[in-house]
């Protein structure tokens, strides 16, 4: 059990570290007026760490012992060095080991082959944190050109919240976004010490009020199947069934596909979109050759 003295020192340590940081340092918008406190406010640290202001306040008051996942988030938010991080964990009575750096995921070969064989059906392979590991031309035509997104930002929920095109594409964008946030909540429970997931939550919490509100709701949901409506700029109105196929060799990878009943207007629109995507690829290849 951690002593009160240690928890009090933990609170003082957190206060000192946040006083050293400016909003600009951690990616928050600056303010024109004077600030009542040096450095970051409590609510700003809490926001970036994806915890409540009340919880963080009690930490600084030495009233509670934080979990390992909260410590990992605070170490990231406060830009702690290795020694400072070890000291933080020691004061909290937690293991001082650093979060395990997981190997970068690569799409499983069998999923890549399956994607390549889908000539009309859009499909993407999602990994941990909803990272986009692979996609086919049909998915790029339906959703967005993932190749133009920097690899570190190539994450489905990040694109969903930051790309205006995606907000216009989904007829019920809010419903889609809420479901994705709830699924990410389950990922956070599965990998509480994942620094990249913590950073993703912190960034989106700062940038988007809806994400911040829905994340704070603590709703959870798995991902299985359903129906989504689109207002596509090329193919028009689409109503697509989506499904997920789990990967037996990597439980953190799954193939998401969008299909339509043959003979329906949406199925014909998918065929048109596939032809359009192929024509675009052909023009790009021709332009490169020249």
Tab-separated table of C-alpha atoms in Angstrom:
chain	number	residue	atom	x	y	z
A	1	UNK	CA	0.000	0.000	0.000
A	2	UNK	CA	1.392	3.401	-0.953
A	3	UNK	CA	1.858	5.789	2.000
A	4	UNK	CA	0.111	9.151	2.239
A	5	UNK	CA	3.518	10.820	2.108
A	6	UNK	CA	4.253	9.173	-1.236
A	7	UNK	CA	0.854	10.151	-2.645
A	8	UNK	CA	1.310	13.727	-1.422
A	9	UNK	CA	4.719	13.865	-3.104
A	10	UNK	CA	3.157	12.417	-6.248
A	11	UNK	CA	0.672	15.295	-6.258
A	12	UNK	CA	3.410	17.880	-5.791
A	13	UNK	CA	5.460	16.250	-8.548
A	14	UNK	CA	2.522	16.438	-10.972
A	15	UNK	CA	1.931	20.105	-10.117
A	16	UNK	CA	5.577	20.947	-10.718
A	17	UNK	CA	5.714	19.166	-14.041
A	18	UNK	CA	2.539	20.745	-15.457
A	19	UNK	CA	3.808	24.176	-14.396
A	20	UNK	CA	6.771	23.674	-16.745
A	21	UNK	CA	4.651	23.134	-19.860
A	22	UNK	CA	2.839	25.628	-22.043
A	23	UNK	CA	-0.353	24.890	-23.987
A	24	UNK	CA	1.562	25.277	-27.236
A	25	UNK	CA	4.095	22.631	-26.129
A	26	UNK	CA	1.372	19.976	-25.863
A	27	UNK	CA	-0.583	21.036	-28.948
A	28	UNK	CA	-3.325	23.071	-27.268
A	29	UNK	CA	-4.428	26.375	-28.782
A	30	UNK	CA	-2.917	29.404	-27.047
A	31	UNK	CA	-4.927	32.156	-25.381
A	32	UNK	CA	-4.509	35.897	-25.798
A	33	UNK	CA	-5.337	36.784	-22.198
A	34	UNK	CA	-3.224	36.173	-19.095
A	35	UNK	CA	-3.382	32.758	-17.424
A	36	UNK	CA	-4.005	32.473	-13.691
A	37	UNK	CA	-1.621	29.533	-13.317
A	38	UNK	CA	1.857	28.839	-14.662
A	39	UNK	CA	1.943	26.145	-17.284
A	40	UNK	CA	-1.013	23.860	-17.931
A	41	UNK	CA	-4.291	23.936	-16.060
A	42	UNK	CA	-5.552	20.818	-14.297
A	43	UNK	CA	-8.398	20.432	-16.753
A	44	UNK	CA	-5.981	20.606	-19.685
A	45	UNK	CA	-3.816	17.809	-18.273
A	46	UNK	CA	-6.938	15.748	-17.594
A	47	UNK	CA	-8.218	16.334	-21.118
A	48	UNK	CA	-4.978	15.240	-22.737
A	49	UNK	CA	-4.732	12.171	-20.490
A	50	UNK	CA	-8.376	11.201	-21.209
A	51	UNK	CA	-9.377	11.256	-17.530
A	52	UNK	CA	-11.831	13.457	-15.637
A	53	UNK	CA	-10.734	16.725	-14.092
A	54	UNK	CA	-12.072	15.527	-10.742
A	55	UNK	CA	-9.929	12.390	-10.903
A	56	UNK	CA	-6.820	14.389	-11.769
A	57	UNK	CA	-7.554	16.922	-9.019
A	58	UNK	CA	-7.684	14.127	-6.455
A	59	UNK	CA	-4.344	12.871	-7.758
A	60	UNK	CA	-2.721	16.245	-7.139
A	61	UNK	CA	-4.308	16.323	-3.701
A	62	UNK	CA	-2.727	12.973	-2.836
A	63	UNK	CA	-6.094	11.341	-2.236
A	64	UNK	CA	-5.968	8.379	-4.649
A	65	UNK	CA	-3.486	5.900	-6.096
A	66	UNK	CA	-3.493	6.018	-9.905
A	67	UNK	CA	-3.566	2.943	-12.103
A	68	UNK	CA	-0.673	1.991	-14.365
A	69	UNK	CA	-2.634	3.086	-17.433
A	70	UNK	CA	-3.260	6.557	-15.962
A	71	UNK	CA	0.427	6.872	-15.062
A	72	UNK	CA	1.390	5.980	-18.633
A	73	UNK	CA	-0.960	8.654	-19.972
A	74	UNK	CA	0.335	11.301	-17.552
A	75	UNK	CA	3.959	10.477	-18.370
A	76	UNK	CA	3.166	11.067	-22.039
A	77	UNK	CA	1.151	14.249	-21.491
A	78	UNK	CA	3.731	15.809	-19.152
A	79	UNK	CA	6.636	14.877	-21.463
A	80	UNK	CA	8.487	13.042	-18.686
A	81	UNK	CA	11.991	11.723	-19.254
A	82	UNK	CA	12.929	8.164	-18.306
A	83	UNK	CA	14.122	9.070	-14.797
A	84	UNK	CA	11.088	11.243	-14.136
A	85	UNK	CA	8.814	8.494	-15.351
A	86	UNK	CA	10.444	5.912	-13.084
A	87	UNK	CA	10.084	8.316	-10.160
A	88	UNK	CA	6.393	8.830	-10.971
A	89	UNK	CA	5.765	5.072	-10.898
A	90	UNK	CA	7.747	4.664	-7.690
A	91	UNK	CA	5.712	7.323	-5.888
A	92	UNK	CA	2.510	5.646	-7.057
A	93	UNK	CA	3.666	2.229	-5.874
A	94	UNK	CA	3.446	0.751	-9.353
A	95	UNK	CA	5.876	-1.265	-11.431
A	96	UNK	CA	8.373	1.097	-12.980
A	97	UNK	CA	8.696	-0.905	-16.157
A	98	UNK	CA	7.996	1.029	-19.318
A	99	UNK	CA	5.015	0.187	-21.485
A	100	UNK	CA	5.851	-2.603	-23.865
A	101	UNK	CA	6.510	-1.353	-27.362
A	102	UNK	CA	4.512	-3.635	-29.589
A	103	UNK	CA	5.966	-4.533	-32.937
A	104	UNK	CA	4.450	-2.615	-35.822
A	105	UNK	CA	1.619	-4.580	-37.321
A	106	UNK	CA	1.813	-5.760	-40.906
A	107	UNK	CA	-1.140	-7.080	-42.816
A	108	UNK	CA	-1.327	-10.876	-42.791
A	109	UNK	CA	-0.559	-12.348	-46.254
A	110	UNK	CA	-3.847	-14.231	-46.504
A	111	UNK	CA	-5.816	-11.050	-45.862
A	112	UNK	CA	-3.746	-9.210	-48.456
A	113	UNK	CA	-4.494	-11.933	-51.018
A	114	UNK	CA	-8.188	-11.807	-50.201
A	115	UNK	CA	-8.224	-8.042	-50.621
A	116	UNK	CA	-6.527	-8.339	-53.997
A	117	UNK	CA	-9.174	-10.828	-55.144
A	118	UNK	CA	-12.068	-8.481	-54.347
A	119	UNK	CA	-12.746	-6.828	-57.686
A	120	UNK	CA	-15.999	-5.009	-56.844
A	121	UNK	CA	-16.211	-5.185	-53.048
A	122	UNK	CA	-14.483	-2.447	-51.017
A	123	UNK	CA	-12.372	-3.799	-48.169
A	124	UNK	CA	-9.859	-2.622	-45.567
A	125	UNK	CA	-7.780	-4.461	-42.992
A	126	UNK	CA	-7.917	-2.845	-39.552
A	127	UNK	CA	-5.397	-3.510	-36.805
A	128	UNK	CA	-4.950	-2.337	-33.235
A	129	UNK	CA	-6.442	1.079	-32.444
A	130	UNK	CA	-8.317	0.807	-35.779
A	131	UNK	CA	-5.075	1.440	-37.692
A	132	UNK	CA	-5.538	0.915	-41.433
A	133	UNK	CA	-3.069	-1.796	-42.444
A	134	UNK	CA	-4.224	-2.403	-46.025
A	135	UNK	CA	-7.009	-1.536	-48.445
A	136	UNK	CA	-8.052	-2.223	-52.015
A	137	UNK	CA	-8.748	0.357	-54.772
A	138	UNK	CA	-12.489	-0.046	-54.246
A	139	UNK	CA	-12.181	1.000	-50.585
A	140	UNK	CA	-10.094	4.009	-51.580
A	141	UNK	CA	-12.771	4.970	-54.101
A	142	UNK	CA	-15.583	4.508	-51.570
A	143	UNK	CA	-13.989	6.177	-48.529
A	144	UNK	CA	-10.817	8.183	-49.185
A	145	UNK	CA	-7.411	7.833	-50.809
A	146	UNK	CA	-5.582	6.270	-47.872
A	147	UNK	CA	-2.277	6.474	-49.743
A	148	UNK	CA	-2.417	10.261	-49.388
A	149	UNK	CA	-2.732	10.024	-45.593
A	150	UNK	CA	0.612	9.986	-43.703
A	151	UNK	CA	1.244	6.507	-42.335
A	152	UNK	CA	1.261	7.665	-38.700
A	153	UNK	CA	-2.175	9.229	-39.226
A	154	UNK	CA	-3.568	6.303	-41.221
A	155	UNK	CA	-6.110	5.378	-38.585
A	156	UNK	CA	-9.805	4.933	-39.311
A	157	UNK	CA	-11.198	6.833	-36.335
A	158	UNK	CA	-8.640	9.632	-36.756
A	159	UNK	CA	-9.653	10.079	-40.393
A	160	UNK	CA	-13.337	9.830	-39.459
A	161	UNK	CA	-13.044	12.773	-37.063
A	162	UNK	CA	-10.536	14.960	-38.909
A	163	UNK	CA	-11.425	14.626	-42.616
A	164	UNK	CA	-14.415	16.826	-43.604
A	165	UNK	CA	-15.013	14.538	-46.578
A	166	UNK	CA	-15.820	11.645	-44.232
A	167	UNK	CA	-18.370	13.717	-42.326
A	168	UNK	CA	-20.162	14.477	-45.581
A	169	UNK	CA	-19.835	10.903	-46.875
A	170	UNK	CA	-21.744	9.109	-44.115
A	171	UNK	CA	-25.461	9.898	-44.002
A	172	UNK	CA	-25.428	9.148	-40.265
A	173	UNK	CA	-21.910	10.304	-39.453
A	174	UNK	CA	-22.715	10.766	-35.772
A	175	UNK	CA	-23.964	7.201	-35.409
A	176	UNK	CA	-20.871	5.842	-37.150
A	177	UNK	CA	-18.547	8.011	-35.058
A	178	UNK	CA	-20.224	7.054	-31.756
A	179	UNK	CA	-19.866	3.369	-32.592
A	180	UNK	CA	-16.193	3.804	-33.435
A	181	UNK	CA	-15.542	5.628	-30.151
A	182	UNK	CA	-17.282	2.834	-28.247
A	183	UNK	CA	-15.155	0.251	-30.041
A	184	UNK	CA	-11.989	2.203	-29.272
A	185	UNK	CA	-13.038	2.129	-25.600
A	186	UNK	CA	-12.890	-1.663	-25.744
A	187	UNK	CA	-9.440	-1.463	-27.318
A	188	UNK	CA	-8.309	0.800	-24.471
A	189	UNK	CA	-9.483	-1.766	-21.931
A	190	UNK	CA	-7.635	-4.518	-23.776
A	191	UNK	CA	-4.401	-2.516	-24.088
A	192	UNK	CA	-4.452	0.051	-21.254
A	193	UNK	CA	-0.721	0.801	-21.511
A	194	UNK	CA	-0.593	1.332	-25.276
A	195	UNK	CA	1.108	4.747	-25.672
A	196	UNK	CA	-0.087	5.187	-29.269
A	197	UNK	CA	-3.690	4.561	-28.294
A	198	UNK	CA	-3.346	6.987	-25.398
A	199	UNK	CA	-1.850	9.591	-27.739
A	200	UNK	CA	-4.685	9.066	-30.245
A	201	UNK	CA	-7.323	9.591	-27.556
A	202	UNK	CA	-5.540	12.669	-26.250
A	203	UNK	CA	-5.209	14.251	-29.692
A	204	UNK	CA	-8.834	13.665	-30.679
A	205	UNK	CA	-10.061	14.834	-27.263
A	206	UNK	CA	-8.299	18.148	-27.814
A	207	UNK	CA	-9.375	18.575	-31.427
A	208	UNK	CA	-13.006	17.454	-31.335
A	209	UNK	CA	-15.666	18.267	-28.729
A	210	UNK	CA	-17.881	15.385	-29.872
A	211	UNK	CA	-15.099	12.856	-29.419
A	212	UNK	CA	-14.350	14.306	-25.990
A	213	UNK	CA	-18.007	14.031	-24.948
A	214	UNK	CA	-18.558	10.531	-26.321
A	215	UNK	CA	-15.279	9.208	-24.915
A	216	UNK	CA	-16.311	10.562	-21.525
A	217	UNK	CA	-19.572	8.609	-21.821
A	218	UNK	CA	-17.655	5.320	-21.387
A	219	UNK	CA	-19.906	3.422	-23.813
A	220	UNK	CA	-18.471	0.230	-25.309
A	221	UNK	CA	-19.318	-1.818	-28.386
A	222	UNK	CA	-17.835	-4.634	-30.396
A	223	UNK	CA	-17.670	-4.611	-34.147
A	224	UNK	CA	-19.538	-7.242	-36.133
A	225	UNK	CA	-21.870	-6.221	-38.958
A	226	UNK	CA	-24.540	-3.737	-39.962
A	227	UNK	CA	-25.770	-1.400	-42.695
A	228	UNK	CA	-24.435	2.038	-43.580
A	229	UNK	CA	-25.779	4.714	-45.913
A	230	UNK	CA	-23.457	6.934	-47.950
A	231	UNK	CA	-23.795	10.122	-49.975
A	232	UNK	CA	-20.957	9.450	-52.385
A	233	UNK	CA	-19.748	12.297	-54.634
A	234	UNK	CA	-19.234	9.920	-57.600
A	235	UNK	CA	-21.623	6.999	-57.085
A	236	UNK	CA	-24.486	8.859	-55.412
A	237	UNK	CA	-26.612	7.314	-52.667
A	238	UNK	CA	-25.396	3.919	-51.463
A	239	UNK	CA	-26.810	1.579	-48.833
A	240	UNK	CA	-24.160	-1.017	-48.041
A	241	UNK	CA	-24.020	-3.983	-45.711
A	242	UNK	CA	-20.732	-4.203	-43.836
A	243	UNK	CA	-19.209	-7.222	-42.166
A	244	UNK	CA	-15.970	-8.140	-40.408
A	245	UNK	CA	-13.867	-11.231	-40.964
A	246	UNK	CA	-11.507	-12.140	-38.125
A	247	UNK	CA	-7.931	-13.212	-38.799
A	248	UNK	CA	-7.013	-16.501	-37.102
A	249	UNK	CA	-3.271	-15.786	-37.148
A	250	UNK	CA	-3.553	-12.303	-35.564
A	251	UNK	CA	-6.560	-11.603	-33.365
A	252	UNK	CA	-5.879	-7.868	-33.657
A	253	UNK	CA	-6.481	-7.849	-37.414
A	254	UNK	CA	-9.789	-8.027	-39.211
A	255	UNK	CA	-11.031	-7.502	-42.729
A	256	UNK	CA	-13.962	-5.102	-43.069
A	257	UNK	CA	-15.965	-5.334	-46.294
A	258	UNK	CA	-18.921	-3.425	-47.757
A	259	UNK	CA	-21.329	-5.333	-50.018
A	260	UNK	CA	-24.719	-4.952	-51.676
A	261	UNK	CA	-27.369	-7.422	-52.792
A	262	UNK	CA	-26.823	-8.324	-56.491
A	263	UNK	CA	-29.311	-6.675	-58.807
A	264	UNK	CA	-29.960	-3.710	-56.520
A	265	UNK	CA	-29.194	-0.121	-57.548
A	266	UNK	CA	-26.444	0.024	-54.928
A	267	UNK	CA	-24.788	-3.078	-56.379
A	268	UNK	CA	-24.800	-1.494	-59.812
A	269	UNK	CA	-23.345	1.678	-58.289
A	270	UNK	CA	-20.574	-0.379	-56.708
A	271	UNK	CA	-19.740	-1.878	-60.094
A	272	UNK	CA	-19.644	1.619	-61.572
A	273	UNK	CA	-17.412	2.822	-58.718
A	274	UNK	CA	-15.060	-0.100	-59.272
A	275	UNK	CA	-14.782	0.758	-62.983
A	276	UNK	CA	-14.206	4.400	-62.132
A	277	UNK	CA	-11.432	3.454	-59.681
A	278	UNK	CA	-9.781	1.247	-62.302
A	279	UNK	CA	-9.891	4.085	-64.826
A	280	UNK	CA	-8.328	6.465	-62.288
A	281	UNK	CA	-5.526	3.969	-61.617
A	282	UNK	CA	-4.972	3.631	-65.333
A	283	UNK	CA	-4.673	7.385	-65.794
A	284	UNK	CA	-2.232	7.607	-62.869
A	285	UNK	CA	-0.090	4.821	-64.291
A	286	UNK	CA	-0.104	6.488	-67.715
A	287	UNK	CA	0.884	9.819	-66.206
A	288	UNK	CA	3.737	8.200	-64.297
A	289	UNK	CA	5.012	6.445	-67.388
A	290	UNK	CA	5.111	9.700	-69.286
